Amino acid sequence: MSGHKGFLDHYHELIGTWTRKLRSRQQAEDLTHDAFVRVLENPREQVEQPRAYLHQTARNIAVDGYRREDRRQALEQETLIEGFASGDDPEAYMHALELADSVERALAELPVNCRRVFVWQKLEGLTQAEIAERMGLTRNMVEKYMIRTLRHLREHLDVSAR
């Protein structure tokens, strides 16, 4: 365990950083736990910068989580659309219209750049690199806009569902 002391020194810092980024202490603690498990399960000969390595590991886990969530949402959307195509369930159709209306209202609450990134990526299928080039931003900034937008939609739609 002594080889991992350099990592353990950054435990509280990692929680603080990710609490600010995710705006959730519970999610930050979960992410920090997952990052430490990954680091401890994969012994390295020598990591030159344990702090940077740990932060990058946490970032990778967070990005993977957002990608999984995006895929899950896309599958749900596809299933929903297929259900409407059959036209068998008018109640489901009305629910979809209400959901689309809620998404539109939630998007309207966001800054223009967040909306553009969302529309270009989700509806037009552009990559984050293409969007970054189109907007004159870094890919990292495009990713931040998308994360902010998805978080806002999730919060708004969770409230609407209650």
mmCIF file of C-alpha atoms in Angstrom:
data_model
loop_
_atom_site.group_PDB
_atom_site.id
_atom_site.type_symbol
_atom_site.label_atom_id
_atom_site.label_comp_id
_atom_site.label_asym_id
_atom_site.label_seq_id
_atom_site.Cartn_x
_atom_site.Cartn_y
_atom_site.Cartn_z
ATOM 1 C CA MET A 1 0.000 0.000 0.000
ATOM 2 C CA SER A 2 2.959 2.315 0.528
ATOM 3 C CA GLY A 3 3.366 2.620 -3.258
ATOM 4 C CA HIS A 4 -0.064 4.223 -3.391
ATOM 5 C CA LYS A 5 0.530 6.859 -0.725
ATOM 6 C CA GLY A 6 1.108 9.479 -3.423
ATOM 7 C CA PHE A 7 -2.413 8.799 -4.645
ATOM 8 C CA LEU A 8 -4.070 8.797 -1.241
ATOM 9 C CA ASP A 9 -2.718 12.286 -0.525
ATOM 10 C CA HIS A 10 -5.123 13.636 -3.164
ATOM 11 C CA TYR A 11 -8.341 11.978 -1.997
ATOM 12 C CA HIS A 12 -10.023 15.076 -0.512
ATOM 13 C CA GLU A 13 -8.827 17.307 -3.350
ATOM 14 C CA LEU A 14 -10.394 14.962 -5.897
ATOM 15 C CA ILE A 15 -13.716 14.980 -4.051
ATOM 16 C CA GLY A 16 -13.649 18.789 -3.882
ATOM 17 C CA THR A 17 -12.795 19.211 -7.550
ATOM 18 C CA TRP A 18 -15.485 16.819 -8.746
ATOM 19 C CA THR A 19 -18.100 18.167 -6.322
ATOM 20 C CA ARG A 20 -17.686 21.541 -8.047
ATOM 21 C CA LYS A 21 -17.741 20.032 -11.534
ATOM 22 C CA LEU A 22 -20.669 17.682 -10.985
ATOM 23 C CA ARG A 23 -22.485 19.893 -8.475
ATOM 24 C CA SER A 24 -23.126 16.811 -6.387
ATOM 25 C CA ARG A 25 -21.034 15.657 -3.462
ATOM 26 C CA GLN A 26 -22.505 12.145 -3.654
ATOM 27 C CA GLN A 27 -21.590 11.785 -7.334
ATOM 28 C CA ALA A 28 -18.119 13.194 -6.626
ATOM 29 C CA GLU A 29 -17.586 10.686 -3.816
ATOM 30 C CA ASP A 30 -18.726 7.841 -6.087
ATOM 31 C CA LEU A 31 -16.433 9.031 -8.866
ATOM 32 C CA THR A 32 -13.492 9.402 -6.474
ATOM 33 C CA HIS A 33 -14.124 5.906 -5.130
ATOM 34 C CA ASP A 34 -14.213 4.483 -8.666
ATOM 35 C CA ALA A 35 -11.005 6.319 -9.590
ATOM 36 C CA PHE A 36 -9.192 4.964 -6.540
ATOM 37 C CA VAL A 37 -10.446 1.440 -7.177
ATOM 38 C CA ARG A 38 -9.200 1.635 -10.762
ATOM 39 C CA VAL A 39 -5.800 2.983 -9.675
ATOM 40 C CA LEU A 40 -5.410 0.430 -6.895
ATOM 41 C CA GLU A 41 -6.504 -2.489 -9.096
ATOM 42 C CA ASN A 42 -3.983 -1.575 -11.803
ATOM 43 C CA PRO A 43 -0.587 -1.502 -10.125
ATOM 44 C CA ARG A 44 1.929 0.625 -11.995
ATOM 45 C CA GLU A 45 5.677 0.471 -11.778
ATOM 46 C CA GLN A 46 6.058 4.168 -11.046
ATOM 47 C CA VAL A 47 3.679 7.018 -11.770
ATOM 48 C CA GLU A 48 5.579 10.276 -12.063
ATOM 49 C CA GLN A 49 2.621 12.526 -11.214
ATOM 50 C CA PRO A 50 0.079 10.687 -9.058
ATOM 51 C CA ARG A 51 -2.159 13.753 -8.721
ATOM 52 C CA ALA A 52 -2.447 14.286 -12.482
ATOM 53 C CA TYR A 53 -2.853 10.549 -13.074
ATOM 54 C CA LEU A 54 -5.674 10.359 -10.535
ATOM 55 C CA HIS A 55 -7.479 13.406 -11.935
ATOM 56 C CA GLN A 56 -7.204 12.027 -15.488
ATOM 57 C CA THR A 57 -8.533 8.658 -14.310
ATOM 58 C CA ALA A 58 -11.528 10.380 -12.688
ATOM 59 C CA ARG A 59 -12.139 12.441 -15.827
ATOM 60 C CA ASN A 60 -12.051 9.302 -17.989
ATOM 61 C CA ILE A 61 -14.563 7.576 -15.721
ATOM 62 C CA ALA A 62 -16.866 10.626 -15.815
ATOM 63 C CA VAL A 63 -16.702 10.848 -19.619
ATOM 64 C CA ASP A 64 -17.401 7.104 -19.907
ATOM 65 C CA GLY A 65 -20.435 7.572 -17.658
ATOM 66 C CA TYR A 66 -21.786 10.417 -19.808
ATOM 67 C CA ARG A 67 -21.247 8.343 -22.959
ATOM 68 C CA ARG A 68 -23.132 5.406 -21.441
ATOM 69 C CA GLU A 69 -25.954 7.764 -20.456
ATOM 70 C CA ASP A 70 -26.050 9.204 -23.983
ATOM 71 C CA ARG A 71 -26.287 5.703 -25.475
ATOM 72 C CA ARG A 72 -29.022 4.741 -23.024
ATOM 73 C CA GLN A 73 -31.015 7.866 -23.863
ATOM 74 C CA ALA A 74 -30.556 7.283 -27.602
ATOM 75 C CA LEU A 75 -31.866 3.724 -27.255
ATOM 76 C CA GLU A 76 -34.857 4.939 -25.245
ATOM 77 C CA GLN A 77 -35.551 7.605 -27.866
ATOM 78 C CA GLU A 78 -35.296 5.063 -30.683
ATOM 79 C CA THR A 79 -37.696 2.720 -28.891
ATOM 80 C CA LEU A 80 -40.094 5.591 -28.279
ATOM 81 C CA ILE A 81 -39.983 6.670 -31.922
ATOM 82 C CA GLU A 82 -40.556 3.106 -33.143
ATOM 83 C CA GLY A 83 -43.577 2.880 -30.849
ATOM 84 C CA PHE A 84 -45.035 6.064 -32.336
ATOM 85 C CA ALA A 85 -44.410 4.927 -35.865
ATOM 86 C CA SER A 86 -46.818 2.080 -35.282
ATOM 87 C CA GLY A 87 -49.434 4.557 -34.024
ATOM 88 C CA ASP A 88 -50.913 1.943 -31.697
ATOM 89 C CA ASP A 89 -50.762 3.928 -28.481
ATOM 90 C CA PRO A 90 -52.304 7.417 -28.505
ATOM 91 C CA GLU A 91 -51.427 7.901 -24.826
ATOM 92 C CA ALA A 92 -47.752 7.223 -25.546
ATOM 93 C CA TYR A 93 -47.934 9.613 -28.470
ATOM 94 C CA MET A 94 -49.323 12.375 -26.227
ATOM 95 C CA HIS A 95 -46.637 11.636 -23.643
ATOM 96 C CA ALA A 96 -43.970 12.007 -26.348
ATOM 97 C CA LEU A 97 -45.397 15.345 -27.422
ATOM 98 C CA GLU A 98 -45.338 16.564 -23.818
ATOM 99 C CA LEU A 99 -41.767 15.308 -23.439
ATOM 100 C CA ALA A 100 -40.674 17.092 -26.629
ATOM 101 C CA ASP A 101 -42.349 20.252 -25.357
ATOM 102 C CA SER A 102 -40.519 19.946 -22.017
ATOM 103 C CA VAL A 103 -37.184 19.459 -23.766
ATOM 104 C CA GLU A 104 -37.824 22.500 -25.955
ATOM 105 C CA ARG A 105 -38.662 24.665 -22.919
ATOM 106 C CA ALA A 106 -35.582 23.419 -21.036
ATOM 107 C CA LEU A 107 -33.318 24.138 -24.000
ATOM 108 C CA ALA A 108 -34.754 27.648 -24.271
ATOM 109 C CA GLU A 109 -33.525 28.350 -20.728
ATOM 110 C CA LEU A 110 -29.903 27.676 -21.730
ATOM 111 C CA PRO A 111 -27.361 30.003 -23.348
ATOM 112 C CA VAL A 112 -27.179 29.970 -27.148
ATOM 113 C CA ASN A 113 -23.856 28.093 -27.274
ATOM 114 C CA CYS A 114 -25.258 25.242 -25.169
ATOM 115 C CA ARG A 115 -28.270 24.958 -27.467
ATOM 116 C CA ARG A 116 -26.116 25.029 -30.596
ATOM 117 C CA VAL A 117 -23.811 22.302 -29.314
ATOM 118 C CA PHE A 118 -26.782 20.131 -28.354
ATOM 119 C CA VAL A 119 -28.610 20.571 -31.670
ATOM 120 C CA TRP A 120 -25.506 20.088 -33.801
ATOM 121 C CA GLN A 121 -24.372 16.996 -31.910
ATOM 122 C CA LYS A 122 -27.670 15.275 -31.116
ATOM 123 C CA LEU A 123 -29.821 16.252 -34.085
ATOM 124 C CA GLU A 124 -27.325 16.913 -36.880
ATOM 125 C CA GLY A 125 -24.815 14.253 -35.800
ATOM 126 C CA LEU A 126 -21.710 16.458 -35.792
ATOM 127 C CA THR A 127 -18.744 15.360 -33.697
ATOM 128 C CA GLN A 128 -17.447 17.546 -30.894
ATOM 129 C CA ALA A 129 -14.331 18.248 -32.986
ATOM 130 C CA GLU A 130 -16.487 19.464 -35.894
ATOM 131 C CA ILE A 131 -18.553 21.636 -33.558
ATOM 132 C CA ALA A 132 -15.411 23.062 -31.943
ATOM 133 C CA GLU A 133 -14.057 24.004 -35.368
ATOM 134 C CA ARG A 134 -17.385 25.488 -36.466
ATOM 135 C CA MET A 135 -17.682 27.597 -33.283
ATOM 136 C CA GLY A 136 -14.003 28.470 -32.939
ATOM 137 C CA LEU A 137 -13.786 26.792 -29.534
ATOM 138 C CA THR A 138 -11.700 24.044 -28.009
ATOM 139 C CA ARG A 139 -13.128 20.531 -28.000
ATOM 140 C CA ASN A 140 -12.983 20.661 -24.206
ATOM 141 C CA MET A 141 -15.247 23.739 -24.177
ATOM 142 C CA VAL A 142 -17.731 22.005 -26.493
ATOM 143 C CA GLU A 143 -17.738 19.032 -24.116
ATOM 144 C CA LYS A 144 -18.412 21.357 -21.174
ATOM 145 C CA TYR A 145 -21.356 22.936 -23.012
ATOM 146 C CA MET A 146 -22.790 19.489 -23.735
ATOM 147 C CA ILE A 147 -22.351 18.329 -20.129
ATOM 148 C CA ARG A 148 -24.029 21.514 -18.875
ATOM 149 C CA THR A 149 -26.901 21.044 -21.322
ATOM 150 C CA LEU A 150 -27.444 17.371 -20.493
ATOM 151 C CA ARG A 151 -27.323 18.107 -16.765
ATOM 152 C CA HIS A 152 -29.873 20.906 -17.211
ATOM 153 C CA LEU A 153 -32.165 18.677 -19.281
ATOM 154 C CA ARG A 154 -31.903 15.870 -16.755
ATOM 155 C CA GLU A 155 -32.757 18.215 -13.871
ATOM 156 C CA HIS A 156 -35.577 19.901 -15.787
ATOM 157 C CA LEU A 157 -37.101 16.640 -16.980
ATOM 158 C CA ASP A 158 -36.800 15.055 -13.519
ATOM 159 C CA VAL A 159 -38.783 17.987 -12.101
ATOM 160 C CA SER A 160 -41.370 17.743 -14.897
ATOM 161 C CA ALA A 161 -41.874 14.030 -14.290
ATOM 162 C CA ARG A 162 -42.844 14.558 -10.648
#
